[in-house]
Coordinates of C-alpha atoms in Angstrom, one line a residue:
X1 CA -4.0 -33.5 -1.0
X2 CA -0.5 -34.4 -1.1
X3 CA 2.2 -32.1 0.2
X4 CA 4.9 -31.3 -2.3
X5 CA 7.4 -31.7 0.6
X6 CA 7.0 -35.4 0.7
X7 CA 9.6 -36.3 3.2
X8 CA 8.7 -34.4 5.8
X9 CA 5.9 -35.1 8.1
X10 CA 3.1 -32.6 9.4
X11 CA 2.7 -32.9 13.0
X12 CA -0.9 -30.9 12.4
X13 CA 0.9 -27.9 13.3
X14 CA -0.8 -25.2 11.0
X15 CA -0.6 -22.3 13.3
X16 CA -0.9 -19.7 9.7
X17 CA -4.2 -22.2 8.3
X18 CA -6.6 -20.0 7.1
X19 CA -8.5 -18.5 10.6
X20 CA -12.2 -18.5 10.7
X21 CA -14.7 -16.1 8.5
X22 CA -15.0 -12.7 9.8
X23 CA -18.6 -11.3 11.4
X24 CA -18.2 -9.2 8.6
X25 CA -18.0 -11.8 5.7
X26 CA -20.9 -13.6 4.0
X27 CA -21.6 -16.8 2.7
X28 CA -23.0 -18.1 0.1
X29 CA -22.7 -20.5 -2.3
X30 CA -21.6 -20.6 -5.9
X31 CA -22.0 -24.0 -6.6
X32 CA -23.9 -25.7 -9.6
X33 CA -26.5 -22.9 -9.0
X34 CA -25.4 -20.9 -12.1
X35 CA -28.6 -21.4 -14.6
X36 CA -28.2 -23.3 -18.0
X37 CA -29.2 -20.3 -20.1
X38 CA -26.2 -17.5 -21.7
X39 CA -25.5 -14.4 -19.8
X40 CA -27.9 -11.1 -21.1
X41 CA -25.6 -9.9 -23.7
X42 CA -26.0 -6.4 -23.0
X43 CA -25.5 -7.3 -19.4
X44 CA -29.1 -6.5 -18.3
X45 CA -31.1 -8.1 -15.8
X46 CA -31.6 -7.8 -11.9
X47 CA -28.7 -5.4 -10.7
X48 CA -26.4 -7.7 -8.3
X49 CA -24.9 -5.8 -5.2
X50 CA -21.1 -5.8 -5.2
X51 CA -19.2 -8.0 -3.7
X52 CA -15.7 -8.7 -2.4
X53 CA -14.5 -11.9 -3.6
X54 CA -12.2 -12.6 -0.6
X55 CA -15.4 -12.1 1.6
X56 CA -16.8 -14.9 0.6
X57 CA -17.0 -18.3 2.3
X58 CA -18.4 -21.4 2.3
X59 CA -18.3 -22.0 -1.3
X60 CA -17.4 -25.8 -2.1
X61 CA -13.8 -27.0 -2.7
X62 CA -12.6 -28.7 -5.6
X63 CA -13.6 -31.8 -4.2
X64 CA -17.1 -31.4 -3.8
X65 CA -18.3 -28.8 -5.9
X66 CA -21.1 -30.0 -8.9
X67 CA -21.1 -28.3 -11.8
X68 CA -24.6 -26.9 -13.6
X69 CA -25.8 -28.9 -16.3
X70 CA -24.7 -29.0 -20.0
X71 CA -20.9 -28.2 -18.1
X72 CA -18.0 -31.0 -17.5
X73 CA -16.1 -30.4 -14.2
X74 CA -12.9 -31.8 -13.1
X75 CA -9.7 -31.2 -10.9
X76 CA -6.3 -32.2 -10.7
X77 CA -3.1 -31.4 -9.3
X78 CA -0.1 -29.6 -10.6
X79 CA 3.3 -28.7 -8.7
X80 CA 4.7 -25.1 -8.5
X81 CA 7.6 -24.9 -7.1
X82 CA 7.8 -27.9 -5.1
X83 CA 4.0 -27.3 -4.0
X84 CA 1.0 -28.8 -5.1
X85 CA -1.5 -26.1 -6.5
X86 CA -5.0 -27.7 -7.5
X87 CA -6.5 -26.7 -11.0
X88 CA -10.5 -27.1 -11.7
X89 CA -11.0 -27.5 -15.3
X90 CA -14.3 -26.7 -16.9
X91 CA -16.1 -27.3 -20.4
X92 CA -19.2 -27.6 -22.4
X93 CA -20.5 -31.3 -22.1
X94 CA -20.9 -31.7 -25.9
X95 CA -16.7 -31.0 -26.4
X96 CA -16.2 -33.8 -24.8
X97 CA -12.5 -34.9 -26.2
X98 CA -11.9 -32.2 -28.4
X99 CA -8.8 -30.4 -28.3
X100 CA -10.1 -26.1 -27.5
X101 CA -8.8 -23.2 -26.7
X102 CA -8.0 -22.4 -23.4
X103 CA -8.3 -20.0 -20.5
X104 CA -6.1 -19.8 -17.2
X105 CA -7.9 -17.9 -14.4
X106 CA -6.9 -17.1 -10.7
X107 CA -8.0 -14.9 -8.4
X108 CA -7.1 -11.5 -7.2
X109 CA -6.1 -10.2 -3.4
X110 CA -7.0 -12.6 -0.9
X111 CA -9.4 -14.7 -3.0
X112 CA -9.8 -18.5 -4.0
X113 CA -10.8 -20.3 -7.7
X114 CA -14.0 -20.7 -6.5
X115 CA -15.1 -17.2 -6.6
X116 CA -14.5 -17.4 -10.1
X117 CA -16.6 -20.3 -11.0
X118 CA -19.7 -18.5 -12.6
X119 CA -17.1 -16.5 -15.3
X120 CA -15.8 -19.8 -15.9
X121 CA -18.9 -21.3 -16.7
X122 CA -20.1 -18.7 -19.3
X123 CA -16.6 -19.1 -20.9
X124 CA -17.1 -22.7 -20.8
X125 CA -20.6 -22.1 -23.2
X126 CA -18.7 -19.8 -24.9
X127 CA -16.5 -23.1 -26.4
X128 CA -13.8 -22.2 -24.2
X129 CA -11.5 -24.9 -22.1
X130 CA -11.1 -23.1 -18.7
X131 CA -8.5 -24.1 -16.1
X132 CA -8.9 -22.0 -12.5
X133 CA -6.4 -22.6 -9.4
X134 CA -5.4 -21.4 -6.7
X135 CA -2.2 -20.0 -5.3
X136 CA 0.3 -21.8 -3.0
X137 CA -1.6 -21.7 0.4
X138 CA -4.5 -20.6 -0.9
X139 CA -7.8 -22.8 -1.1
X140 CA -8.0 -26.4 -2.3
X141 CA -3.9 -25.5 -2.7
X142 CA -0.8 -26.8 -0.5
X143 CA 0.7 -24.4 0.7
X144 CA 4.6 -24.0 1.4
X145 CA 5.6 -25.5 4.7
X146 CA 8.6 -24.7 7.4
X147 CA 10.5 -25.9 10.1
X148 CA 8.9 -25.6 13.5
X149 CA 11.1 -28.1 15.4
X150 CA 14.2 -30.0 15.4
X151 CA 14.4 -32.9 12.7
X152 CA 15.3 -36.2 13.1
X153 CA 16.0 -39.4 11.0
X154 CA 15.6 -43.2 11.5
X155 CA 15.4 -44.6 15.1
X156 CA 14.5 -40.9 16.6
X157 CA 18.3 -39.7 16.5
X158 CA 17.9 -35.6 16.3
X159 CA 20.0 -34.6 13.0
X160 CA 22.3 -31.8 13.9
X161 CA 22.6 -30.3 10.3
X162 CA 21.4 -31.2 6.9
X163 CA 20.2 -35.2 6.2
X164 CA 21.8 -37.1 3.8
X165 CA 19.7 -37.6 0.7
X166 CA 17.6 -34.9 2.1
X167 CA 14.9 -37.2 4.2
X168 CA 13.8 -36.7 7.5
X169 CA 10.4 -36.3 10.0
X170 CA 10.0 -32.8 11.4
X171 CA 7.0 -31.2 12.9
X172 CA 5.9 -28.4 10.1
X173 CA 4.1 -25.1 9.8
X174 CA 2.3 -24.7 6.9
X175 CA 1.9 -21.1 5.3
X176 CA -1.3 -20.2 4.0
X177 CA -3.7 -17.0 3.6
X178 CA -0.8 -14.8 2.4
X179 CA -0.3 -12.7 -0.1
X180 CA 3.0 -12.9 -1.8
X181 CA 2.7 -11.1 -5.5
X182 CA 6.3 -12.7 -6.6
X183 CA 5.2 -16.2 -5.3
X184 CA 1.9 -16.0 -7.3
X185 CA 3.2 -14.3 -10.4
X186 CA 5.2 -17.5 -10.6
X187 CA 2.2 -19.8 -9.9
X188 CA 1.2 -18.2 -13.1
X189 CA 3.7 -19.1 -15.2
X190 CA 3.5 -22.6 -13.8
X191 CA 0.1 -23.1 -14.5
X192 CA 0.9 -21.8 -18.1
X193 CA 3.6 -24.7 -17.9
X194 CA 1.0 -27.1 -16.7
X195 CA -1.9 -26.9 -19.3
X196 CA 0.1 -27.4 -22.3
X197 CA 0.6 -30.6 -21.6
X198 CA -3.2 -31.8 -21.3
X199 CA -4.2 -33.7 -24.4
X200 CA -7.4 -31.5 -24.9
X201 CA -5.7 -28.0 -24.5
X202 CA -5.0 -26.3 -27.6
X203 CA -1.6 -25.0 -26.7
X204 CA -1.5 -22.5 -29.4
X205 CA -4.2 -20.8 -27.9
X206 CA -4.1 -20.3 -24.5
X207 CA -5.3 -17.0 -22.9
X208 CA -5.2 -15.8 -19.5
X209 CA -7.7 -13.6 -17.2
X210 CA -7.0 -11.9 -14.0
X211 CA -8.5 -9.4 -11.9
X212 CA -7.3 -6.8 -9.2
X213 CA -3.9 -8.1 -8.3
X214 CA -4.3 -10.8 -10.5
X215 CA -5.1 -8.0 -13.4
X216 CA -1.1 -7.2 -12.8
X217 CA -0.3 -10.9 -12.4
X218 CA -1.7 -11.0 -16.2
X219 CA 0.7 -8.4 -17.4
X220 CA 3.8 -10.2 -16.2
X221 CA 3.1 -13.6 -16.8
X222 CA 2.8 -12.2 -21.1
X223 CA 6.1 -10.6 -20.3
X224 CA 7.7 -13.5 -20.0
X225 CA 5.5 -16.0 -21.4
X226 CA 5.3 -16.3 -25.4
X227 CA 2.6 -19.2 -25.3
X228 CA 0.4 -16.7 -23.8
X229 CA -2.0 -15.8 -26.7
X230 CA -4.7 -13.0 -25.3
X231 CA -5.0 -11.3 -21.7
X232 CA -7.4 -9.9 -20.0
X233 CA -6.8 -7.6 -17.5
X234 CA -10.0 -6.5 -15.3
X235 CA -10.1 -3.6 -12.6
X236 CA -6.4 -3.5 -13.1
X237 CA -3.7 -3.0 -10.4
X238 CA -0.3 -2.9 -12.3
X239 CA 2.0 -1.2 -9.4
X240 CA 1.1 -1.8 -5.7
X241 CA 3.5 1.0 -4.4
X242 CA 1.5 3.3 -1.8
X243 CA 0.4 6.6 -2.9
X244 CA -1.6 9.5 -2.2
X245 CA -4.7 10.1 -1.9
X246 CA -5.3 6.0 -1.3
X247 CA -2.6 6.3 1.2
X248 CA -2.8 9.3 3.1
X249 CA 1.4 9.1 4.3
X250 CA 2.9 6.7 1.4
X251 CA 6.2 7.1 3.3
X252 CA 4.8 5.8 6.8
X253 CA 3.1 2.8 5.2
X254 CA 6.8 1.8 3.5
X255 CA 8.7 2.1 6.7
X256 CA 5.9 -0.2 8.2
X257 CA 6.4 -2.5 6.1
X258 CA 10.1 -2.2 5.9
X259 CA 9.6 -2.7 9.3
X260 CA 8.2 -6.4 8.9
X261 CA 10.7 -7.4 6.4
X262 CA 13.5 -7.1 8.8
X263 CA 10.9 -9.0 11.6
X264 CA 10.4 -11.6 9.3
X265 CA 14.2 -11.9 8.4
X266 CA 15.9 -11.4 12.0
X267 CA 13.0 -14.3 12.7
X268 CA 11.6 -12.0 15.2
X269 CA 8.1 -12.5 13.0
X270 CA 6.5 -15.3 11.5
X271 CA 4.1 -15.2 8.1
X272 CA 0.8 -13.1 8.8
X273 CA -2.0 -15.5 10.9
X274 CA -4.2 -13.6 9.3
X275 CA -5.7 -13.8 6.3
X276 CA -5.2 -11.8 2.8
X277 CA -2.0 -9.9 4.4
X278 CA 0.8 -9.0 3.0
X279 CA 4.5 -10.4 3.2
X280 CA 6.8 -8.5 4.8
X281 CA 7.7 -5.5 1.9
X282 CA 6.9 -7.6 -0.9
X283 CA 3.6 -5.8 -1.7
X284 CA 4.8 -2.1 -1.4
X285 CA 7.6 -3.4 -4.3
X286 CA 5.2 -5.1 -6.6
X287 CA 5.1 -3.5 -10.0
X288 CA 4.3 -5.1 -12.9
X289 CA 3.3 -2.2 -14.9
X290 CA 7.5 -2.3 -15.5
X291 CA 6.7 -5.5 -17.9
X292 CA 3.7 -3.6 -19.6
X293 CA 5.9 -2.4 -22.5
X294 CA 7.3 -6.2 -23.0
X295 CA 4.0 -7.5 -23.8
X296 CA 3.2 -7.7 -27.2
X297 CA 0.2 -10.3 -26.8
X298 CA -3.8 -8.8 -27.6
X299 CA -4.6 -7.0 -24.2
X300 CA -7.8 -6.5 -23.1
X301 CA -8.3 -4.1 -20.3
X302 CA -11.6 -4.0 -18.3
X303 CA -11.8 -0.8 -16.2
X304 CA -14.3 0.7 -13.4
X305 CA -15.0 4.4 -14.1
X306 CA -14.9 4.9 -10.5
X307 CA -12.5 2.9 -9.6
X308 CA -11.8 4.0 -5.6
X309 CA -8.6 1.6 -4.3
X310 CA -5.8 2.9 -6.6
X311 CA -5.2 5.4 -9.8
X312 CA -7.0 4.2 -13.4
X313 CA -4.5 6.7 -14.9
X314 CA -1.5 4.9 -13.3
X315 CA -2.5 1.3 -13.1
X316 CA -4.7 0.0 -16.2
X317 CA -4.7 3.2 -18.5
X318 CA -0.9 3.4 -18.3
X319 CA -0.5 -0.2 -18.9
X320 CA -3.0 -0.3 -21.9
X321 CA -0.5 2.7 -23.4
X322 CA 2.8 0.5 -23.1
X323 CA 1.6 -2.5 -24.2
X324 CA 3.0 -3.5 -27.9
X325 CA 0.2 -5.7 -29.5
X326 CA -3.3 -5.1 -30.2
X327 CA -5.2 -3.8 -27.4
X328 CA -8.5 -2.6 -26.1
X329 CA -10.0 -0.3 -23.3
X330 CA -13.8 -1.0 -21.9
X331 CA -14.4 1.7 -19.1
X332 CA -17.5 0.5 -17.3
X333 CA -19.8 3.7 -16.7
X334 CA -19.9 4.7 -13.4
X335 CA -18.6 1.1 -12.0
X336 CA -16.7 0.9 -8.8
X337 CA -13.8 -1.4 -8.2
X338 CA -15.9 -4.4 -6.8
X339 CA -18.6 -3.9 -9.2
X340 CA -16.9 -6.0 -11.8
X341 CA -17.7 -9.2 -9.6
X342 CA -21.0 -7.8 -9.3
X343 CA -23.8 -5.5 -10.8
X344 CA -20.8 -5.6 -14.1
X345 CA -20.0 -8.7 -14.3
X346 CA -22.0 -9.7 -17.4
X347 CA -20.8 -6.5 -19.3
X348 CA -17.2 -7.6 -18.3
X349 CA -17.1 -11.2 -18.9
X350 CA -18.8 -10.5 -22.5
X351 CA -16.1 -8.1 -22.6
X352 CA -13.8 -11.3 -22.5
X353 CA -15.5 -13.6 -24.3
X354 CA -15.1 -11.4 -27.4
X355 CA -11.6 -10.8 -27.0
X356 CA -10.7 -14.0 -26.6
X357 CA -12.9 -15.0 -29.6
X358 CA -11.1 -12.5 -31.9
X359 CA -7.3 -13.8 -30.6
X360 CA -8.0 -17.6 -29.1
X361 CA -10.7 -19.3 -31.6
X362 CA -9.4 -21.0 -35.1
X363 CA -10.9 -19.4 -37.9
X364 CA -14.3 -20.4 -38.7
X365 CA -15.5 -21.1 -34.9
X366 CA -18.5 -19.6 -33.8
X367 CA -18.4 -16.6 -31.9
X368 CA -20.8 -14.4 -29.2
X369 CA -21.6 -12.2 -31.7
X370 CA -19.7 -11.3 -35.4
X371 CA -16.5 -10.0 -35.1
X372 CA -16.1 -6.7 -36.7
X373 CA -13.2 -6.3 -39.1
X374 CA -12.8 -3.0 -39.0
X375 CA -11.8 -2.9 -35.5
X376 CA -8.6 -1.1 -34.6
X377 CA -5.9 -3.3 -33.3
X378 CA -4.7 -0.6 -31.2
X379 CA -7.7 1.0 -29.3
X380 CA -7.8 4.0 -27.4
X381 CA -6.3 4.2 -24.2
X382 CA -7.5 8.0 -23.3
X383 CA -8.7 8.7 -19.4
X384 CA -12.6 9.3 -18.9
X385 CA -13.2 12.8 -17.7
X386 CA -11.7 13.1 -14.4
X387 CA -14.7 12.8 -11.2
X388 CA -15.5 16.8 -10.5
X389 CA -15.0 16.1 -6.8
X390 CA -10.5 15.1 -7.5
X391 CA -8.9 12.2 -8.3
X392 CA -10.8 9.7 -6.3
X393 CA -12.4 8.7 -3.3
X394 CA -9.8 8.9 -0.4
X395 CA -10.9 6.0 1.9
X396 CA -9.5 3.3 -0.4
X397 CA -6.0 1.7 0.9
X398 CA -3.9 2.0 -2.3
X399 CA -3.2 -1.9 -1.9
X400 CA -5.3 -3.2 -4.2
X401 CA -7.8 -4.4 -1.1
X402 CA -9.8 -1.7 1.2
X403 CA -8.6 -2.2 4.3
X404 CA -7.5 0.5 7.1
X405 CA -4.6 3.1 6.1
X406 CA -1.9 1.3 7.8
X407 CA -2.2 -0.9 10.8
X408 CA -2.8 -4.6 10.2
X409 CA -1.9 -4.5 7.0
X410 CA 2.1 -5.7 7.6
X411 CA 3.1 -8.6 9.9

């Protein structure tokens, strides 16, 4: 893939490329396995373990994934920011041509599109156009790249400031495995920017879907985005500050990362080598739950009753009270945060489907099942009884991602 710093040329020095897989991370593959028949619609069938989405590995890139049968696959590049990002597009074989509605999808903390092919695929069946990509530095995606020696310009000369007309050869870092909530927040709106101009995306119906982070991500990019038409928002984190009980001293894990800011801006500190950390302070900042009451497109929100990484009441619940449009709550029974990529996933992509239905399809398109039209536009955002045991469990990190309390977390 191209680099969307043309000019300058990689000397293969990628000392922040995504490391190896963990011992503790699995692999296994998500491609063209999904079978050509619709998803139970009451979500039954075999119950499927959870799973953390930036665990897995090994899944095919962009490049050499196949898509099941009955399903047209394709991918192509779009630039955010001066980086290339790469999009996989997915529909039903017989739409062939036709202009459809349209959903944008990327992943949540320390994930790539390709965990989010199968929810694609039943969208697809569902007459949906979906478009997933990743973020900057993040799987089949450039990533931003940064000086790591002196430049220099024709016939070897070393430029002692900036090049005239901005060309030279450099050796480069490239950043990737990151997590930068600003930086993707604005792939977002890129990728918004991007699929309105493809002939067969219905530009007055485009909808969006995120999860964890990415359920935030969802929130701001409807802020600011009037061609966004529906959202989904799934096991939604809306404001990554640290708190108790997720974060047993909220104060300490600040400083830390106050700490790495002023690393990372004294140049004491590169970008994290390892993957899914956070920048600098960027994440303990990050709260898009502020935008919530400038949305006034149909929200969706898709909740785990047991959610144990962050507050319900302060994340999706409040979010689903500020928003201004039509909205809806489903709180899956006795779900746990990763239990919407797993075990819940059927409940929660049907969920979706039937949203986006009601808000995305033209009148007269076929839908999962009838829409009722007695529905409330504004559902009810009310808590489920709290656990008996306190808020939650205790060992989550409060981040949005279980990881320890503190250490690791910050470069």
């Amino acid at each position: 893939m191209k680099s969307g710093f043309a000019p300058l040329i990689c000397a293969a020095v990628l000392a922040l490329a995504w490391p190896t897989a963990a011992p503790a991370q699995r692999t296994i593959s998500l491609g063209g396995s999904a079978p050509d028949v619709p998803i139970p619609l009451d979500g039954g069938g075999p119950k499927v373990p959870a799973i953390d989405p930036a665990t897995l590995q090994g899944l095919p890139s962009a490049h050499d994934y196949r898509p099941p049968q009955g399903i047209t696959f394709s991918a192509a590049d779009f630039i955010s920011e001066n980086v290339h990002l790469t999009a996989q597009w997915f529909w039903a074989a017989d739409s062939d041509g036709k202009t459809l509605p349209t959903v944008i999808m990327a992943p949540g903390w320390g994930a790539t599109a390709a965990t989010l092919r199968e929810g694609a695929i039943d969208l697809a069946r569902a007459g949906y156009l979906v478009m997933l990509f990743d973020y900057r530095g993040w799987g089949d995606s450039d990533g931003r790249v940064m000086l790591a020696g002196a430049r220099s310009v024709a016939g070897g000369a070393v430029a002692a400031g900036p090049v005239t007309g901005g060309a030279f050869s450099a050796e480069v870092r490239e950043l990737r495995g990151y997590v930068d909530p600003s930086e993707q927040a604005q792939d977002w709106l890129n990728a918004v920017s991007y699929a309105v101009t493809m002939p067969t995306v219905d530009a007055d119906r485009i909808g969006v879907l995120g999860s964890d982070l990415a359920g935030g991500h969802v929130i701001y990019a409807a802020a600011f985005e009037p061609r966004i038409k529906a959202l989904v928002s799934q096991v939604s984190r809306m404001d990554t500050r640290p708190s108790k009980p997720y974060q047993p001293d909220p104060a300490k894990v600040v400083a830390e990362a106050d700490a790495a800011a002023s690393r990372l801006a004294t140049g004491q500190a590169q970008y994290p080598a390892d993957p899914a950390r956070a920048v600098g302070n960027k994440v303990v900042r990050w709260t898009p739950i502020d935008q919530a009451e400038d949305v006034i497109t149909p929200a969706l929100f898709v909740l785990a009753q047991n959610e144990e990484l962050f507050s319900n009441t302060h994340n999706g619940q409040l979010a689903c009270e500020e928003v201004k449009g039509p909205r809806k709550m489903v709180m899956l029974p006795k779900a746990t945060h990763y239990d919407i990529y797993g075990g819940d996933r059927a409940r929660a992509i049907n969920a979706a489907i039937d949203w986006f239905d009601r808000y995305l399809k033209p009148p007269g398109a076929p839908t999962r099942v009838p829409l009722n039209p007695k529905e409330p536009a504004r559902g009810d955002c009310n808590p489920p009884p709290p656990p008996p045991s306190g808020d939650s469990d205790k060992n989550g990190s409060g981040e949005g991602h279980k990881a320890s309390p503190t250490s690791g977390r910050f470069n």
